[in-house]
mmCIF file of C-alpha atoms in Angstrom:
data_model
loop_
_atom_site.group_PDB
_atom_site.id
_atom_site.type_symbol
_atom_site.label_atom_id
_atom_site.label_comp_id
_atom_site.label_asym_id
_atom_site.label_seq_id
_atom_site.Cartn_x
_atom_site.Cartn_y
_atom_site.Cartn_z
ATOM 1 C CA VAL A 49 -41.011 -107.809 -124.064
ATOM 2 C CA THR A 50 -39.031 -111.021 -125.252
ATOM 3 C CA GLY A 51 -38.169 -113.308 -122.591
ATOM 4 C CA VAL A 52 -40.030 -111.751 -119.685
ATOM 5 C CA GLN A 53 -42.587 -114.106 -117.896
ATOM 6 C CA THR A 54 -45.615 -112.601 -116.129
ATOM 7 C CA CYS A 55 -47.754 -114.051 -113.347
ATOM 8 C CA ALA A 56 -51.157 -114.718 -114.431
ATOM 9 C CA LEU A 57 -52.602 -115.098 -110.831
ATOM 10 C CA PRO A 58 -54.829 -112.185 -109.682
ATOM 11 C CA ILE A 59 -53.476 -110.760 -106.710
ATOM 12 C CA PHE A 60 -56.763 -108.559 -105.979
ATOM 13 C CA PRO A 61 -59.623 -110.052 -107.884
ATOM 14 C CA LEU A 62 -61.902 -107.718 -109.716
ATOM 15 C CA ILE A 63 -64.873 -108.807 -107.754
ATOM 16 C CA ASN A 64 -63.439 -107.422 -104.609
ATOM 17 C CA PHE A 65 -64.608 -104.144 -105.277
ATOM 18 C CA PHE A 66 -64.865 -101.358 -102.428
ATOM 19 C CA PRO A 67 -66.280 -98.135 -103.270
ATOM 20 C CA VAL A 68 -64.802 -95.033 -101.550
ATOM 21 C CA GLY A 69 -66.746 -91.814 -101.347
ATOM 22 C CA ALA A 70 -68.836 -90.352 -104.291
ATOM 23 C CA LYS A 71 -68.445 -92.127 -107.555
ATOM 24 C CA ASN A 72 -67.665 -88.938 -109.574
ATOM 25 C CA SER A 73 -64.683 -87.952 -107.206
ATOM 26 C CA GLN A 74 -61.201 -89.355 -108.227
ATOM 27 C CA ILE A 75 -58.659 -90.872 -105.888
ATOM 28 C CA LEU A 76 -55.796 -88.465 -105.892
ATOM 29 C CA ARG A 77 -53.204 -90.460 -103.728
ATOM 30 C CA ILE A 78 -53.092 -93.479 -101.484
ATOM 31 C CA ALA A 79 -50.602 -93.754 -98.488
ATOM 32 C CA THR A 80 -50.078 -96.974 -96.347
ATOM 33 C CA LEU A 81 -49.852 -96.956 -92.671
ATOM 34 C CA ARG A 82 -49.209 -100.048 -90.555
ATOM 35 C CA ASP A 83 -52.737 -101.038 -90.258
ATOM 36 C CA SER A 84 -54.549 -99.135 -92.755
ATOM 37 C CA LEU A 85 -54.633 -97.175 -96.206
ATOM 38 C CA ILE A 86 -55.243 -93.492 -96.194
ATOM 39 C CA ILE A 87 -56.914 -92.520 -99.298
ATOM 40 C CA PHE A 88 -57.098 -88.912 -100.643
ATOM 41 C CA LYS A 89 -59.831 -88.216 -102.775
ATOM 42 C CA GLU A 90 -61.495 -85.064 -104.430
ATOM 43 C CA ASP A 91 -64.187 -85.464 -101.583
ATOM 44 C CA GLY A 92 -62.016 -85.932 -98.532
ATOM 45 C CA ILE A 93 -59.630 -88.253 -96.654
ATOM 46 C CA TRP A 94 -60.750 -91.691 -96.120
ATOM 47 C CA ARG A 95 -59.446 -94.882 -94.314
ATOM 48 C CA LEU A 96 -59.620 -98.446 -95.313
ATOM 49 C CA ASN A 97 -58.653 -101.012 -92.673
ATOM 50 C CA GLY A 98 -59.131 -104.566 -91.917
ATOM 51 C CA ASP A 99 -57.068 -107.912 -92.089
ATOM 52 C CA SER A 100 -59.086 -109.574 -94.685
ATOM 53 C CA ILE A 101 -61.510 -109.017 -97.479
ATOM 54 C CA SER A 102 -64.430 -110.127 -95.196
ATOM 55 C CA ASN A 103 -63.698 -107.332 -92.743
ATOM 56 C CA PHE A 104 -62.514 -104.312 -94.705
ATOM 57 C CA VAL A 105 -64.039 -101.131 -93.522
ATOM 58 C CA ILE A 106 -63.903 -97.764 -95.227
ATOM 59 C CA THR A 107 -64.658 -94.689 -93.296
ATOM 60 C CA ILE A 108 -64.406 -91.049 -93.718
ATOM 61 C CA LEU A 109 -61.657 -89.192 -91.704
ATOM 62 C CA ASP A 110 -62.237 -85.565 -93.010
ATOM 63 C CA ASN A 111 -64.452 -84.373 -95.811
ATOM 64 C CA SER A 112 -63.282 -80.740 -95.616
ATOM 65 C CA ALA A 113 -59.608 -81.422 -96.152
ATOM 66 C CA ILE A 114 -59.052 -81.952 -100.084
ATOM 67 C CA LEU A 115 -55.451 -82.675 -101.155
ATOM 68 C CA LYS A 116 -53.982 -79.851 -103.061
ATOM 69 C CA ALA A 117 -50.575 -81.241 -103.895
ATOM 70 C CA GLU A 118 -50.318 -84.913 -104.718
ATOM 71 C CA SER A 119 -46.596 -84.992 -104.196
ATOM 72 C CA SER A 120 -46.735 -83.505 -100.789
ATOM 73 C CA VAL A 121 -48.066 -86.925 -99.302
ATOM 74 C CA SER A 122 -45.570 -88.522 -97.082
ATOM 75 C CA VAL A 123 -45.583 -91.255 -94.463
ATOM 76 C CA LEU A 124 -43.747 -90.352 -91.313
ATOM 77 C CA ASN A 125 -43.936 -92.091 -87.960
ATOM 78 C CA ASN A 126 -46.936 -94.178 -88.938
ATOM 79 C CA LYS A 127 -48.821 -90.897 -89.891
ATOM 80 C CA VAL A 128 -49.471 -89.223 -93.274
ATOM 81 C CA TYR A 129 -48.599 -85.605 -93.835
ATOM 82 C CA ALA A 130 -49.982 -83.574 -96.850
ATOM 83 C CA LEU A 131 -50.812 -80.308 -98.239
ATOM 84 C CA THR A 132 -54.765 -79.773 -98.393
ATOM 85 C CA THR A 133 -57.269 -77.155 -98.462
ATOM 86 C CA ALA A 134 -57.256 -76.980 -94.723
ATOM 87 C CA GLY A 135 -53.406 -76.619 -94.601
ATOM 88 C CA ILE A 136 -50.987 -79.110 -93.821
ATOM 89 C CA VAL A 137 -52.461 -82.119 -92.145
ATOM 90 C CA GLU A 138 -51.251 -85.106 -90.185
ATOM 91 C CA VAL A 139 -53.274 -87.944 -90.831
ATOM 92 C CA SER A 140 -53.456 -90.996 -88.474
ATOM 93 C CA ASP A 141 -55.708 -94.129 -88.247
ATOM 94 C CA THR A 142 -58.210 -91.918 -86.538
ATOM 95 C CA SER A 143 -58.061 -88.417 -87.330
ATOM 96 C CA ALA A 144 -56.861 -85.577 -89.700
ATOM 97 C CA VAL A 145 -55.273 -82.912 -87.561
ATOM 98 C CA ILE A 146 -54.096 -79.368 -88.986
ATOM 99 C CA GLN A 147 -50.401 -79.001 -88.226
ATOM 100 C CA SER A 148 -49.675 -75.793 -89.937
ATOM 101 C CA ARG A 149 -51.592 -73.276 -87.775
ATOM 102 C CA ARG A 150 -48.188 -71.584 -86.925
ATOM 103 C CA ILE A 151 -47.515 -70.916 -90.639
ATOM 104 C CA GLU A 152 -51.082 -70.602 -91.539
ATOM 105 C CA ILE A 153 -50.851 -67.145 -93.433
ATOM 106 C CA PRO A 154 -48.114 -68.148 -95.860
ATOM 107 C CA ILE A 155 -49.785 -71.651 -96.343
ATOM 108 C CA SER A 156 -53.282 -70.343 -96.862
ATOM 109 C CA SER A 157 -52.248 -67.529 -99.171
ATOM 110 C CA VAL A 158 -50.805 -70.093 -101.782
ATOM 111 C CA LEU A 159 -53.692 -72.647 -101.639
ATOM 112 C CA GLY A 160 -55.408 -70.919 -104.617
ATOM 113 C CA ASN A 161 -52.167 -70.821 -106.818
ATOM 114 C CA THR A 162 -52.794 -72.841 -110.082
ATOM 115 C CA ASN A 163 -49.153 -73.964 -110.007
ATOM 116 C CA LEU A 164 -49.191 -75.458 -106.493
ATOM 117 C CA ASN A 165 -49.530 -79.089 -107.436
ATOM 118 C CA ALA A 166 -46.852 -79.043 -110.062
ATOM 119 C CA VAL A 167 -44.134 -77.394 -107.877
ATOM 120 C CA THR A 168 -45.023 -78.841 -104.230
ATOM 121 C CA PHE A 169 -43.126 -81.890 -102.802
ATOM 122 C CA GLY A 170 -43.023 -83.507 -99.433
ATOM 123 C CA ILE A 171 -40.320 -85.917 -97.978
ATOM 124 C CA PRO A 172 -40.152 -87.567 -94.503
ATOM 125 C CA TYR A 173 -36.861 -87.683 -92.788
ATOM 126 C CA GLU A 174 -37.571 -90.220 -89.968
ATOM 127 C CA SER A 175 -34.147 -89.988 -88.252
ATOM 128 C CA GLU A 176 -34.614 -86.219 -87.820
ATOM 129 C CA ARG A 177 -38.270 -86.541 -86.890
ATOM 130 C CA THR A 178 -39.167 -84.156 -89.778
ATOM 131 C CA TYR A 179 -41.588 -83.710 -92.573
ATOM 132 C CA MET A 180 -40.126 -81.430 -95.327
ATOM 133 C CA LEU A 181 -42.208 -79.410 -97.983
ATOM 134 C CA THR A 182 -40.900 -77.537 -100.808
ATOM 135 C CA THR A 183 -43.659 -75.183 -102.151
ATOM 136 C CA ILE A 184 -44.533 -71.771 -103.198
ATOM 137 C CA SER A 185 -44.093 -68.560 -101.114
ATOM 138 C CA PRO A 186 -47.013 -66.003 -101.235
ATOM 139 C CA ASN A 187 -46.893 -64.015 -104.603
ATOM 140 C CA GLN A 188 -44.583 -66.521 -106.168
ATOM 141 C CA THR A 189 -45.360 -68.977 -109.088
ATOM 142 C CA THR A 190 -42.317 -71.305 -108.540
ATOM 143 C CA ALA A 191 -41.019 -73.206 -105.482
ATOM 144 C CA THR A 192 -39.165 -70.772 -103.308
ATOM 145 C CA VAL A 193 -39.495 -72.128 -99.688
ATOM 146 C CA VAL A 194 -39.047 -75.371 -97.629
ATOM 147 C CA TYR A 195 -41.075 -75.682 -94.529
ATOM 148 C CA VAL A 196 -39.587 -78.161 -91.992
ATOM 149 C CA PHE A 197 -41.979 -79.654 -89.338
ATOM 150 C CA ASN A 198 -40.429 -81.591 -86.331
ATOM 151 C CA TYR A 199 -43.288 -84.013 -84.989
ATOM 152 C CA LEU A 200 -41.673 -84.125 -81.645
ATOM 153 C CA THR A 201 -41.318 -80.409 -80.902
ATOM 154 C CA GLN A 202 -44.414 -79.561 -82.971
ATOM 155 C CA GLU A 203 -42.355 -76.714 -84.433
ATOM 156 C CA TRP A 204 -41.911 -75.307 -87.904
ATOM 157 C CA THR A 205 -38.723 -73.950 -89.550
ATOM 158 C CA THR A 206 -37.511 -73.177 -92.791
ATOM 159 C CA TRP A 207 -34.791 -74.529 -94.759
ATOM 160 C CA ASP A 208 -32.907 -72.939 -97.787
ATOM 161 C CA THR A 209 -32.458 -75.999 -100.156
ATOM 162 C CA LEU A 210 -35.219 -76.666 -102.482
ATOM 163 C CA PHE A 211 -36.021 -80.275 -103.598
ATOM 164 C CA LYS A 212 -38.228 -82.300 -105.998
ATOM 165 C CA GLY A 213 -37.807 -85.447 -104.124
ATOM 166 C CA GLY A 214 -35.341 -87.215 -101.864
ATOM 167 C CA VAL A 215 -33.723 -90.520 -100.659
ATOM 168 C CA ILE A 216 -32.719 -91.080 -97.311
ATOM 169 C CA GLY A 217 -29.951 -93.859 -97.107
ATOM 170 C CA PRO A 218 -30.184 -96.670 -94.650
ATOM 171 C CA SER A 219 -27.213 -95.088 -92.671
ATOM 172 C CA ASP A 220 -28.564 -91.571 -92.518
#
């Protein structure tokens, strides 16, 4: 590209390599919290925290919950929400907690759907205190339902408008 200057200074030198989990397991998604990175891999959910290269620590949060839909990952209220093999989990700096127990039957019945990753999307709505997930209903192959979780009331509802992404404006 003509006329574009690039910065040649390395931001994160290659010698600063931090292995996460098994070498043969891919990183699927990374989300940022206030004090850590949450790393979703094919072998579990990991956390990287520390404030300098000399004290970075990588720990496993959950090796039984594997991310099923990469676009379901959303940060809300300094927690990460995502659709995993265990259901919809809420990941904090210290743990991964299943939040979809009340909708476990419809969620667990779609986890094996081969189209799940392609048609599932999650977005946070901070001012409404909700995580919204467009996904497949049981016995369907396309997105047909939106589950809405309110983290204050710990309740699930459904919504009738499907989405593939969203932008919340600063005044909304």
